[in-house]
Amino acid sequence: MSFHTIIEPFRIKSVEAIRFTDHAEREGALEAAGWNVFLLHADDVLIDLLTDSGTGAMSAAQWGALMQGDESYAGSRSFYRFEAVVRDLTGFTHVIPTHQGRAAERILFHSTLQRGDVVPNNNHFDTTRANIEAEGAEARDLVIPEGRVPALVHPFKGNVDLAALERTLRDEGDRVPLVIVTVTNNSGGGQPVSIENLRGVRALCDRFNKRLFLDACRFAENAWFVKLREPGYSERTPKSIAQEMFGLADGCTMSAKKDGLSNIGGFLALNDDRWAEAARTLLILTEGFPTYGGLAGYDLEAIARGLEEVVDESYLRYRIRSIEYLAEKLHAAGVEILLPAGGHAIYLDARAMLPHVRPLAYPGIAVVNALYLEGGVRGVEIGSVMFGRQPDGSEQPAAMELVRLAIPRRVYTQSHIDYVAEVVIAVHRKRDELRGYRITSAPAVLRHFTARFERQS
Ligand code: F0G
């Protein structure tokens, strides 16, 4: 007998209380935080959907693995276990642990990019872009046009525009040292990339003699979408699909805080011996010896175990379905969301929701703050505050004004999600009353983390 309900494929052994606040408390807390939810105390947040990064629940087996951690400075047993798991999954020769994904990015880009270079990607995540720009290079987004239209349904909205990539590779020549594909495409709505598209990127990289790297933070969620949506993959295991994805690339950067099911960690894995040597040299400068890379031995154990658990079918079925469940509720209530649902998050289309707030009055911030005030739910703006500031200091509206509600892995139950849907729908009903914001102070780069705002009247 088959049942309709897809349940959480775990039971809960340890719980953490969350704190209820009233509207006046939240108003005070947000004002003190300069109307930027990044600056709130997390204790003042009821349901925290700021990120799915490092916020997941580890399994009993991962907590158990922590006690197996070997803290030797060099040659730790935990490193060799971690290396074996990453090699088995990715097939890459060199496995370099880092404290998180952006450290892998910095090490890769600092050792391979030169001023004036161009790095194509479907969509660069903010730290990826910032690390490329910090080297004086250009981060160029080449997602397919369908990937830029929030309401348009397409099975692989994260795909790279192959014609645009071909033009870039032809026109920029030696200025392109590598091509990146982000799976799933976080900045474009957590949307997957098909194997067929990855094969197309690989063929272009072969033709123009370029290296191809995956930004693999959410590789398992991408593999599950391939299984569901790409012809020929329905009988394959998520792990074998992931192996095929990695097999098309020359290396990857990875944040283990996402599909590593861990609270910290990451890695750079690659085949090129010379690039690996340069990366290890930098690693020693800023992260640590190559067998720990800024992590404790026990972190390496937790990641190794997490990478095995994340490709479990019942986990991925529940994971992707739980996001889709929230999307269905919101869509049915008429809330403007990015379709189809992403792998790790729901993206509200703040531009469509608040047509009366112009992009540079930050409609995404207006929606994020309203969600917090209404029900203590914390999301994040992915729009003109995050992407509007140009390297020359000018400001331009981002391609989309989104609000991401990222769902931590294995943390919230269906009733938490039902509550979130109620809060979003309540804010949606009041959308005509929401006003824009002005920035009162902000740093030059990555301003969304620490900018302060004031409300427009
Ligand atoms: N690449 C992608 C696609 C990401 O989503 C992130 C992090 C990184 C790289 C950097 O990894 O945080 O371990 O240094 N994304 C988080 C988020 C922060 O909220 O989406 P990190």
PDB file of N, CA and C in Angstrom, residues 37 99 122 221 237 242 318 321 369 451:
ATOM      1  N   VAL A  37      17.768  42.509   9.240  1.00  0.00           N
ATOM      2  CA  VAL A  37      17.582  41.278  10.037  1.00  0.00           C
ATOM      3  C   VAL A  37      18.885  40.524  10.298  1.00  0.00           C
ATOM      4  N   HIS A  99      37.757  25.875   5.825  1.00  0.00           N
ATOM      5  CA  HIS A  99      36.802  26.059   6.940  1.00  0.00           C
ATOM      6  C   HIS A  99      35.382  26.281   6.455  1.00  0.00           C
ATOM      7  N   ASN A 122      26.528  30.197 -14.149  1.00  0.00           N
ATOM      8  CA  ASN A 122      25.105  30.462 -14.361  1.00  0.00           C
ATOM      9  C   ASN A 122      24.740  31.712 -13.552  1.00  0.00           C
ATOM     10  N   GLU A 221      20.780  17.973  -3.833  1.00  0.00           N
ATOM     11  CA  GLU A 221      19.461  18.473  -4.218  1.00  0.00           C
ATOM     12  C   GLU A 221      19.377  18.560  -5.742  1.00  0.00           C
ATOM     13  N   THR A 237      20.369   6.104  -8.824  1.00  0.00           N
ATOM     14  CA  THR A 237      20.463   6.586  -7.440  1.00  0.00           C
ATOM     15  C   THR A 237      20.979   8.029  -7.458  1.00  0.00           C
ATOM     16  N   ALA A 242      24.998  12.208  -8.907  1.00  0.00           N
ATOM     17  CA  ALA A 242      25.989  13.187  -8.429  1.00  0.00           C
ATOM     18  C   ALA A 242      27.369  12.843  -8.990  1.00  0.00           C
ATOM     19  N   TYR A 318      11.957  13.638   0.941  1.00  0.00           N
ATOM     20  CA  TYR A 318      11.334  14.502   1.963  1.00  0.00           C
ATOM     21  C   TYR A 318      11.824  15.945   1.813  1.00  0.00           C
ATOM     22  N   ARG A 321      10.358  17.647  -1.298  1.00  0.00           N
ATOM     23  CA  ARG A 321       8.903  17.737  -1.152  1.00  0.00           C
ATOM     24  C   ARG A 321       8.513  18.774  -0.096  1.00  0.00           C
ATOM     25  N   ASN A 369      11.380  42.582   6.349  1.00  0.00           N
ATOM     26  CA  ASN A 369      11.097  43.193   7.646  1.00  0.00           C
ATOM     27  C   ASN A 369       9.644  42.960   8.059  1.00  0.00           C
ATOM     28  N   ALA A 451      24.627  46.670   6.362  1.00  0.00           N
ATOM     29  CA  ALA A 451      24.005  47.967   6.067  1.00  0.00           C
ATOM     30  C   ALA A 451      22.946  48.291   7.114  1.00  0.00           C
TER      31      ALA A 451
END
